[in-house]
Coordinates of C-alpha atoms in Angstrom, one line a residue:
M1 CA 59.4 71.4 -192.1
R2 CA 60.6 74.8 -190.7
I3 CA 62.2 74.9 -187.2
S4 CA 61.5 78.0 -185.1
F5 CA 64.1 79.8 -183.2
C6 CA 62.8 78.5 -179.8
Q7 CA 62.8 74.9 -181.1
G8 CA 66.4 75.3 -182.3
L9 CA 67.4 76.8 -179.0
L10 CA 65.8 74.0 -177.0
T11 CA 67.4 71.4 -179.2
G12 CA 70.8 73.0 -178.7
A13 CA 70.4 73.1 -174.9
I14 CA 69.5 69.4 -174.8
I15 CA 72.5 68.5 -176.9
L16 CA 74.8 70.6 -174.7
N17 CA 73.4 68.9 -171.5
L18 CA 73.9 65.5 -173.0
L19 CA 77.5 66.3 -173.8
I20 CA 78.1 67.6 -170.3
L21 CA 76.6 64.5 -168.7
Y22 CA 78.8 62.3 -171.0
Y23 CA 82.1 64.0 -170.0
V24 CA 81.2 64.1 -166.3
S25 CA 80.5 60.4 -166.3
R26 CA 83.7 59.7 -168.1
A27 CA 85.6 61.8 -165.6
Q28 CA 84.0 60.0 -162.7
Q29 CA 84.8 56.6 -164.2
H30 CA 88.4 57.7 -164.7
M31 CA 88.7 58.9 -161.1
M32 CA 87.3 55.6 -159.8
E33 CA 89.7 53.5 -161.8
K34 CA 92.6 55.7 -160.6
R35 CA 91.5 55.4 -157.0
K36 CA 91.3 51.6 -157.3
E37 CA 94.8 51.5 -158.8
L38 CA 96.2 53.7 -156.1
G39 CA 94.6 51.4 -153.5
R40 CA 96.2 48.4 -155.0
G41 CA 99.6 50.1 -155.2
T42 CA 99.4 51.3 -151.6
R43 CA 98.5 47.8 -150.4
R44 CA 101.4 46.3 -152.4
A45 CA 103.8 48.7 -150.9
A46 CA 102.6 48.6 -147.3
L47 CA 101.7 45.0 -146.7
P48 CA 104.4 42.5 -145.8
A49 CA 105.3 39.5 -147.9
S50 CA 103.0 36.5 -147.7
G51 CA 102.5 33.0 -149.0
L52 CA 99.3 34.4 -150.5
G53 CA 101.3 36.9 -152.4
G54 CA 102.0 36.2 -156.1
G55 CA 105.8 36.2 -156.2
L56 CA 107.0 35.1 -152.8
V57 CA 109.6 32.5 -152.2
G58 CA 108.6 29.8 -149.8
A59 CA 110.8 27.5 -147.8
G60 CA 113.5 25.8 -149.9
G61 CA 113.4 28.6 -152.5
E62 CA 110.0 27.5 -153.9
P63 CA 107.8 30.2 -155.4
G64 CA 104.7 31.1 -153.3
V65 CA 101.3 30.0 -154.2
G66 CA 100.1 31.2 -157.6
G67 CA 103.1 33.6 -157.8
V68 CA 106.0 34.4 -160.1
E69 CA 109.4 34.1 -158.5
G70 CA 111.1 37.3 -157.8
H71 CA 108.0 39.5 -158.2
S72 CA 106.2 40.5 -155.0
R73 CA 102.7 41.6 -154.9
G74 CA 100.0 42.1 -152.2
P75 CA 97.7 39.5 -150.6
R76 CA 95.3 37.6 -152.7
V77 CA 92.5 37.1 -150.1
T78 CA 90.4 39.4 -148.0
V79 CA 88.9 37.8 -144.9
L80 CA 85.3 38.9 -144.6
L81 CA 82.9 38.4 -141.6
R82 CA 79.3 39.2 -142.4
E83 CA 77.2 37.3 -139.9
F84 CA 77.3 38.4 -136.3
E85 CA 74.9 39.8 -133.7
N86 CA 75.5 43.1 -132.0
F87 CA 74.3 41.9 -128.5
E88 CA 77.0 39.1 -128.4
N89 CA 79.7 38.3 -130.9
Y90 CA 83.4 37.3 -131.2
V91 CA 84.3 39.5 -134.2
G92 CA 87.4 40.8 -132.4
D93 CA 88.6 37.3 -131.5
V94 CA 88.1 36.1 -135.1
A95 CA 90.1 39.1 -136.4
N96 CA 92.9 38.5 -133.9
S97 CA 93.0 34.8 -134.8
F98 CA 93.5 35.5 -138.5
L99 CA 95.8 38.5 -138.2
R100 CA 97.9 36.7 -135.7
Q101 CA 98.6 33.9 -138.1
R102 CA 98.4 36.0 -141.3
P103 CA 99.0 39.7 -140.4
E104 CA 99.2 40.6 -144.1
L105 CA 95.6 39.7 -144.9
P106 CA 92.9 42.4 -145.0
F107 CA 90.2 41.7 -142.5
L108 CA 86.8 43.2 -143.1
A109 CA 83.7 43.0 -140.8
V110 CA 80.5 44.1 -142.5
A111 CA 77.3 45.3 -140.8
D112 CA 74.1 46.8 -142.0
T113 CA 74.3 49.6 -139.4
S114 CA 76.9 50.7 -137.0
P115 CA 77.1 48.0 -134.3
Y116 CA 76.2 48.9 -130.7
P117 CA 78.1 48.3 -128.5
P118 CA 80.9 49.2 -130.9
L119 CA 83.2 46.5 -132.1
V120 CA 86.7 46.3 -130.7
L121 CA 88.9 45.4 -133.6
P122 CA 92.6 44.9 -133.7
E123 CA 94.9 46.9 -135.9
G124 CA 94.6 45.7 -139.5
A125 CA 90.9 44.9 -139.2
R126 CA 88.2 47.3 -140.5
L127 CA 84.5 47.7 -140.2
L128 CA 82.3 48.5 -143.2
V129 CA 78.8 49.8 -142.6
L130 CA 76.5 49.2 -145.6
S131 CA 73.7 51.7 -144.8
P132 CA 74.4 55.0 -146.6
S133 CA 75.2 58.2 -144.8
P134 CA 74.3 61.6 -146.4
D135 CA 77.6 63.1 -145.6
Q136 CA 79.7 60.5 -147.3
P137 CA 80.3 59.5 -151.0
P138 CA 78.4 56.4 -152.2
Q139 CA 81.6 54.2 -152.4
A140 CA 82.1 54.6 -148.7
H141 CA 79.3 52.1 -148.2
R142 CA 79.8 49.8 -151.2
P143 CA 81.8 46.7 -150.4
E144 CA 83.3 46.3 -153.9
F145 CA 85.3 49.5 -153.2
H146 CA 86.8 48.0 -150.1
V147 CA 88.0 44.7 -151.4
Q148 CA 91.0 44.9 -153.7
T149 CA 92.1 41.2 -153.6
E150 CA 91.5 38.4 -156.0
F151 CA 89.5 36.3 -153.6
V152 CA 87.2 36.7 -150.6
L153 CA 87.1 34.3 -147.7
L154 CA 83.7 34.3 -146.0
V155 CA 84.0 33.3 -142.4
P156 CA 81.4 32.8 -139.7
D157 CA 81.5 34.4 -136.2
G158 CA 83.5 32.5 -133.6
V159 CA 85.8 30.7 -136.0
E160 CA 89.6 30.5 -135.6
L161 CA 92.5 30.1 -138.0
E162 CA 94.9 27.5 -136.6
Q163 CA 96.7 26.3 -139.8
P164 CA 98.2 29.3 -141.5
R165 CA 98.5 27.5 -144.8
A166 CA 94.9 26.3 -144.9
I167 CA 93.8 29.2 -147.1
E168 CA 96.3 28.3 -149.8
R169 CA 94.7 24.8 -150.0
L170 CA 91.3 26.5 -150.7
I171 CA 92.9 28.7 -153.4
R172 CA 94.6 25.7 -155.1
E173 CA 91.3 23.8 -155.1
L174 CA 89.3 26.8 -156.6
E175 CA 92.0 27.5 -159.2
G176 CA 92.1 23.9 -160.1
E177 CA 88.5 24.0 -161.2
G178 CA 89.4 26.5 -163.9
G179 CA 86.3 28.2 -165.4
G180 CA 84.0 25.3 -164.7
P181 CA 80.7 25.4 -162.8
V182 CA 82.5 25.1 -159.4
R183 CA 82.9 28.7 -158.4
L184 CA 83.1 28.4 -154.7
V185 CA 85.2 26.1 -152.4
A186 CA 84.2 25.5 -148.8
A187 CA 85.8 23.9 -145.7
P188 CA 84.0 22.7 -142.6
V189 CA 84.1 24.4 -139.2
L190 CA 84.6 21.8 -136.4
V191 CA 82.6 21.5 -133.2
R192 CA 79.8 23.6 -134.4
S193 CA 76.7 22.5 -136.5
A194 CA 77.9 20.0 -139.0
V195 CA 78.0 21.4 -142.6
Q196 CA 75.8 19.6 -145.1
C197 CA 75.9 19.6 -148.9
L198 CA 72.5 20.3 -150.4
H199 CA 71.0 20.5 -153.9
L200 CA 69.0 23.8 -154.4
R201 CA 66.6 24.4 -157.2
V202 CA 65.2 27.9 -157.5
N203 CA 62.0 28.4 -159.5
L204 CA 61.3 32.1 -159.7
R205 CA 58.3 31.6 -161.9
E206 CA 56.7 29.6 -159.1
W207 CA 58.2 31.7 -156.3
T208 CA 59.8 28.6 -154.8
A209 CA 63.2 27.3 -153.6
T210 CA 63.6 23.6 -153.1
Y211 CA 66.4 22.1 -151.0
S212 CA 67.2 18.4 -151.0
T213 CA 70.0 16.4 -149.4
A214 CA 73.1 15.6 -151.4
T215 CA 76.2 13.4 -150.7
S216 CA 78.1 15.1 -147.9
G217 CA 81.1 14.4 -145.7
S218 CA 83.3 13.0 -148.5
S219 CA 86.3 14.9 -149.9
G220 CA 85.3 17.0 -152.9
S221 CA 81.5 16.8 -152.6
V222 CA 80.0 19.1 -155.2
C223 CA 76.5 20.6 -154.6
T224 CA 74.6 23.9 -155.0
A225 CA 74.1 25.0 -151.4
L226 CA 75.5 24.4 -147.9
Q227 CA 73.8 24.2 -144.5
G228 CA 75.7 24.6 -141.3
D229 CA 79.0 26.3 -140.4
A230 CA 81.6 26.5 -143.1
I231 CA 84.4 28.8 -144.5
V232 CA 83.7 29.7 -148.2
L233 CA 86.2 31.0 -150.7
I234 CA 84.9 32.8 -153.8
R235 CA 86.5 35.0 -156.4
T236 CA 85.9 38.7 -155.7
E237 CA 84.7 39.3 -159.3
D238 CA 82.1 36.5 -158.9
L239 CA 80.9 37.8 -155.5
F240 CA 80.4 41.3 -156.6
N241 CA 78.7 40.2 -159.8
L242 CA 75.8 39.0 -157.7
S243 CA 72.8 41.2 -157.3
V244 CA 73.0 41.1 -153.5
P245 CA 76.6 40.1 -152.7
L246 CA 76.4 40.3 -148.9
G247 CA 72.7 39.7 -148.1
R248 CA 71.6 38.2 -144.8
P249 CA 71.3 35.3 -144.0
L250 CA 74.6 35.1 -146.0
F251 CA 74.4 31.5 -147.1
S252 CA 70.7 31.7 -148.1
S253 CA 71.4 34.9 -150.1
L254 CA 74.6 33.6 -151.6
F255 CA 73.4 30.2 -152.7
I256 CA 70.1 31.3 -154.1
Q257 CA 71.9 33.6 -156.4
T258 CA 74.7 31.2 -157.4
A259 CA 72.2 28.4 -158.0
L260 CA 70.3 30.6 -160.4
R261 CA 73.6 31.1 -162.3
G262 CA 74.3 27.4 -162.4
W263 CA 77.3 27.7 -160.1
K264 CA 78.3 25.0 -157.7
V265 CA 80.2 24.8 -154.4
K266 CA 82.9 22.2 -153.6
L267 CA 82.9 21.1 -150.0
L268 CA 86.2 19.7 -148.9
E269 CA 86.8 17.3 -146.0
T270 CA 90.0 19.1 -145.1
P271 CA 91.3 21.6 -144.1
C272 CA 89.1 22.1 -141.1
F273 CA 88.7 25.3 -139.1
S274 CA 88.0 25.3 -135.4
A275 CA 85.5 27.3 -133.3
N276 CA 86.3 27.5 -129.6
H277 CA 83.2 29.6 -128.8
R278 CA 80.6 26.9 -128.4
P279 CA 77.8 27.5 -128.2
L280 CA 78.0 30.8 -129.9
F281 CA 75.6 32.5 -127.4
S282 CA 76.2 32.3 -123.7
S283 CA 72.5 32.3 -122.7
A284 CA 69.2 30.9 -123.8
H285 CA 67.8 34.4 -124.0
N286 CA 70.6 35.5 -126.5
Q287 CA 70.0 32.3 -128.5
W288 CA 66.3 33.2 -128.7
K289 CA 67.2 36.7 -129.8
A290 CA 69.5 35.3 -132.5
D291 CA 66.8 32.8 -133.7
T292 CA 64.2 35.6 -133.8
R293 CA 66.5 37.9 -135.7
L294 CA 67.3 35.0 -138.2
K295 CA 63.6 34.5 -138.8
E296 CA 63.2 38.2 -139.5
V297 CA 66.1 38.6 -141.9
T298 CA 65.2 35.4 -143.7
G299 CA 61.7 36.7 -144.3
K300 CA 63.0 40.0 -145.5
L301 CA 65.5 38.3 -147.9
M302 CA 62.9 36.0 -149.3
R303 CA 60.4 38.8 -149.9
S304 CA 63.1 40.8 -151.7
F305 CA 64.0 37.8 -153.9
G306 CA 60.3 37.1 -154.6
L307 CA 60.4 33.6 -152.9
K308 CA 57.2 32.7 -151.1
R309 CA 57.8 29.1 -150.4
L310 CA 60.9 27.1 -149.2
L311 CA 60.9 23.3 -149.3
L312 CA 63.5 22.1 -146.8
P313 CA 65.5 18.9 -146.9
D314 CA 63.5 17.4 -143.9
G315 CA 60.3 17.8 -145.9
K316 CA 59.1 20.9 -143.9
E317 CA 58.0 24.1 -145.6
Q318 CA 58.6 27.7 -144.8
W319 CA 56.1 30.3 -146.1
H320 CA 57.0 33.9 -146.8
G321 CA 53.8 35.1 -148.6
C322 CA 50.3 36.0 -147.7
S323 CA 48.1 34.3 -145.1
K324 CA 44.6 34.6 -143.7
E325 CA 45.7 37.6 -141.6
T326 CA 47.4 39.5 -144.4
P327 CA 46.3 40.9 -147.8
R328 CA 46.9 38.7 -150.9
C329 CA 50.2 39.0 -152.8
F330 CA 48.7 41.0 -155.7
G331 CA 46.4 43.9 -156.1
T332 CA 43.2 44.5 -158.1
V333 CA 43.4 42.7 -161.4
Q334 CA 43.2 44.9 -164.4
E335 CA 42.0 43.5 -167.8
D336 CA 42.1 39.9 -166.6
T337 CA 45.9 40.1 -166.2
P338 CA 47.3 40.1 -162.7
D339 CA 50.5 42.0 -162.1
Y340 CA 52.7 38.9 -161.6
L341 CA 52.2 37.8 -165.2
Y342 CA 54.0 40.9 -166.4
L343 CA 56.9 39.8 -164.3
D344 CA 56.9 36.4 -166.1
R345 CA 55.7 34.7 -162.9
W346 CA 52.7 32.6 -162.0
T347 CA 50.3 32.7 -159.1
P348 CA 52.3 32.8 -155.8
P349 CA 52.1 29.4 -154.0
C350 CA 50.6 31.0 -150.9
C351 CA 47.8 32.4 -153.0
L352 CA 47.2 29.0 -154.6
R353 CA 47.2 27.4 -151.1
A354 CA 44.5 29.9 -150.0
L355 CA 42.4 29.3 -153.1
R356 CA 42.6 25.5 -152.5
E357 CA 41.5 25.9 -148.8
T358 CA 38.7 28.2 -149.8
T359 CA 37.5 25.9 -152.6
K360 CA 37.5 22.9 -150.3
Y361 CA 35.6 24.8 -147.6
V362 CA 33.0 26.2 -150.0
I363 CA 32.4 22.9 -151.8
N364 CA 31.9 21.1 -148.4
I365 CA 29.2 23.6 -147.4
L366 CA 27.5 23.5 -150.8
E367 CA 27.4 19.7 -150.7
S368 CA 26.2 19.5 -147.1
S369 CA 23.5 22.1 -147.9
G370 CA 22.2 20.3 -151.0
V371 CA 23.3 23.0 -153.5
R372 CA 24.2 21.5 -156.9
Y373 CA 27.4 22.9 -158.2
W374 CA 29.9 22.3 -161.0
L375 CA 33.4 23.5 -161.9
E376 CA 33.1 26.4 -164.3
G377 CA 35.4 28.2 -166.9
G378 CA 39.1 28.3 -166.1
S379 CA 38.6 26.1 -163.0
L380 CA 37.2 23.3 -165.1
L381 CA 40.1 23.8 -167.5
G382 CA 42.5 23.5 -164.6
A383 CA 40.8 20.3 -163.4
I384 CA 41.2 18.7 -166.9
R385 CA 44.8 19.8 -167.5
H386 CA 46.3 19.7 -164.0
Q387 CA 43.7 18.2 -161.6
D388 CA 44.3 21.5 -159.9
I389 CA 43.9 25.3 -160.3
I390 CA 45.6 26.6 -163.4
P391 CA 49.1 27.7 -162.2
W392 CA 48.5 31.4 -163.2
D393 CA 44.8 31.6 -162.2
Y394 CA 43.8 34.0 -159.4
D395 CA 40.3 32.8 -158.5
V396 CA 38.0 29.7 -158.6
D397 CA 34.7 29.6 -160.5
L398 CA 31.7 27.4 -159.6
G399 CA 28.3 27.3 -161.2
I400 CA 25.3 26.6 -159.0
Y401 CA 21.6 26.1 -159.5
L402 CA 19.8 29.3 -158.5
E403 CA 16.8 27.3 -157.2
D404 CA 19.1 25.7 -154.6
V405 CA 20.4 28.9 -153.0
P406 CA 17.6 28.9 -150.3
N407 CA 19.0 25.6 -149.1
C408 CA 22.2 27.2 -147.9
D409 CA 22.3 29.3 -144.8
H410 CA 25.5 31.0 -145.9
L411 CA 23.9 32.2 -149.2
K412 CA 20.2 32.8 -148.7
N413 CA 20.4 36.0 -146.7
L414 CA 23.2 37.8 -148.5
D415 CA 20.8 40.4 -150.1
S416 CA 20.8 42.0 -146.6
G417 CA 24.6 42.2 -146.3
S418 CA 27.8 40.1 -146.2
L419 CA 28.4 37.3 -143.7
V420 CA 31.7 36.5 -141.9
D421 CA 31.3 33.0 -140.8
A422 CA 32.8 31.2 -137.7
N423 CA 35.9 30.3 -139.7
G424 CA 36.6 33.8 -140.9
Y425 CA 35.4 33.3 -144.5
V426 CA 33.5 36.2 -146.0
W427 CA 30.3 35.4 -147.9
E428 CA 28.8 38.3 -150.0
R429 CA 26.9 39.2 -153.1
A430 CA 29.5 40.5 -155.5
V431 CA 29.4 44.2 -156.5
E432 CA 30.6 43.4 -160.0
G433 CA 27.4 41.4 -161.0
D434 CA 24.7 39.1 -160.1
F435 CA 26.7 36.4 -158.4
Y436 CA 28.1 35.4 -155.0
R437 CA 31.7 35.5 -153.8
V438 CA 33.4 33.8 -150.9
Q439 CA 36.6 35.5 -149.7
Y440 CA 39.4 33.7 -147.8
S441 CA 39.2 36.3 -145.0
E442 CA 38.4 40.0 -144.4
A443 CA 42.1 40.8 -144.9
N444 CA 42.8 38.4 -147.8
H445 CA 40.5 38.7 -150.7
L446 CA 41.4 35.6 -152.6
H447 CA 38.0 34.2 -153.5
V448 CA 35.7 31.6 -155.0
D449 CA 32.9 33.0 -157.2
L450 CA 29.5 31.2 -157.4
W451 CA 27.6 31.8 -160.6
P452 CA 23.9 31.1 -160.3
F453 CA 22.1 29.6 -163.4
Y454 CA 18.6 28.4 -163.9
S455 CA 17.1 26.1 -166.5
R456 CA 14.8 27.4 -169.2
N457 CA 13.6 25.0 -171.8
G458 CA 16.6 22.8 -171.3
V459 CA 19.1 25.6 -171.4
M460 CA 21.1 26.9 -168.4
T461 CA 20.8 30.7 -168.4
K462 CA 21.1 33.8 -166.3
D463 CA 19.5 37.2 -166.1
T464 CA 22.7 39.1 -166.3
W465 CA 26.0 38.5 -168.1
T466 CA 29.6 39.6 -167.9
E467 CA 31.9 40.5 -170.8
H468 CA 33.9 37.2 -170.4
K469 CA 33.5 35.1 -173.6
Q470 CA 32.9 32.0 -171.6
D471 CA 29.9 33.5 -169.8
V472 CA 27.3 32.1 -172.1
E473 CA 24.2 29.9 -172.0
F474 CA 24.6 26.1 -172.4
P475 CA 22.4 23.0 -172.6
E476 CA 21.4 21.5 -169.3
H477 CA 22.3 18.0 -170.5
F478 CA 25.9 18.8 -169.6
L479 CA 24.8 18.7 -165.9
Q480 CA 22.7 15.6 -166.2
P481 CA 24.5 13.9 -164.6
L482 CA 27.3 15.8 -163.0
V483 CA 30.5 13.7 -162.8
P484 CA 33.2 13.6 -160.1
M485 CA 36.7 14.7 -160.9
P486 CA 39.9 15.5 -158.9
F487 CA 40.5 19.2 -158.3
A488 CA 42.8 21.0 -155.9
G489 CA 43.3 18.1 -153.6
I490 CA 39.6 17.1 -153.3
T491 CA 36.9 15.4 -155.5
A492 CA 34.6 18.0 -157.1
Y493 CA 31.8 17.8 -159.6
G494 CA 31.9 19.0 -163.2
P495 CA 30.0 18.7 -166.5
N496 CA 29.6 15.2 -168.0
N497 CA 31.2 16.0 -171.3
H498 CA 33.9 18.4 -170.3
R499 CA 35.6 18.7 -173.7
A500 CA 32.4 19.7 -175.5
F501 CA 31.4 22.0 -172.6
L502 CA 34.8 23.8 -172.6
E503 CA 35.0 24.1 -176.4
L504 CA 31.5 25.6 -176.4
K505 CA 32.7 28.2 -174.0
F506 CA 36.3 28.9 -175.1
G507 CA 36.6 27.4 -178.6
E508 CA 38.0 24.3 -180.2
G509 CA 41.4 23.0 -178.9
V510 CA 41.2 25.0 -175.7
I511 CA 42.4 22.1 -173.5
E512 CA 45.5 21.4 -175.6
N513 CA 46.4 25.1 -176.2
P514 CA 46.8 26.9 -172.8
Q515 CA 46.9 30.6 -172.9
Y516 CA 46.8 33.5 -170.4
P517 CA 43.4 35.1 -169.8
N518 CA 44.0 38.2 -172.0
P519 CA 46.6 37.4 -174.7
A520 CA 46.3 40.9 -176.0
K521 CA 48.0 42.1 -172.8
K522 CA 50.3 39.2 -172.0
R523 CA 50.8 36.0 -174.0
L524 CA 51.9 32.7 -172.6
D525 CA 55.3 31.6 -174.0
R526 CA 54.5 27.9 -174.5
S527 CA 58.1 27.0 -175.2
K528 CA 58.8 27.6 -171.4
L529 CA 56.1 25.2 -170.2

């Protein structure tokens, strides 16, 4: 094959650009490493000796914690305060408390945007604003460039350091765990909300985080999450290996990510830290503002993590997905494969909840109107496998007798237009074919489809058909009689020989061999079931 002059010139230009990009990236990496090393050297030279330093001699000639006698180095811990409110906080007091006892420790307050009113910080304390500014380099707003110590001590607002050596205890505990699953050590804060050890299980496939109570209050309790006020020590390397190291709310963000990595936190009974500012907010109005803000940032965090449902230790639920007033969590489905399947996730729990509510509502109206119905297609499969909707399904299908449609006020007049009933459900004749659809609401289009069949010579048939392989004629004897079966929290009706019915529609072994709707686009990995 001959290469023209223009093709050769273009190839050369591409190669040259790649070489330039390579050397520029190498130069930037070298500069960043040099800047880090200079920062470490400056801190070692400028900061005074400390028991947190590696080679300090303590009382009686004993080497300092984790150090080597005769070799001084900088502090091992950065104190970091992430959670505070602009309208009322004690960040300055917290910084003063730690720096008065341990003036060598770096103290860093971190905010999403510049606080207003501005923080008043003592000498030795710094503010880091995470939101980028167009006139500054990217590292100015990235916390990993501002922490040069081995450990980070995460402290809540209003806390005080009364025992200067308390931090060494936390370091010894964490170092004593070696490289095991315990990657964080925590100590309680007194007089504020009691800290509680929790077990946290995060199921990203099902968009759910489940909290349950664990043994707490005893020395050395090990769990996967904390609730309440606590001081937390973590290795800097571990903290900044998280996708969102300083998300808000801090504990929610931190422990969701650490639980997914299999890390654990050890809650100590001592040392304890005090908090003289109690309650943290001086007025009910400020407390309301803080609670409102917490709800907002929690929702934002959960949406960014793709968590729609939180199961709390007291049995309550928090939902961060769609509702009757909002659009559903996924868009128009292409080729029978909703977008979440490509993310290796299943139907969001809020969508399943809406489908269950709609199914219960529709079935109640059909039964009270004398419309014979049966579970169809994938919905019947779900009833047999799970007694519920298939975990990755996105609608519910019911067959109905066409001759019964005039019995139902919600269905009989839909040729003249859709109906929004008194409970906000939308009844309409579907635009995709000759069937009916009931949507959860005008905003949320999760739906139940009603497929009308009529009997002809003992065969259930229709006048129009879709391209779905399960949309076929079948003998009416499957419906004589209809049999009750549990489905989506209610008792529904289905064909009397469900296995033969399903294998007629989908093929032999369909019940025992689950698969996504369109395996050509996305196949189910059954090893993960």
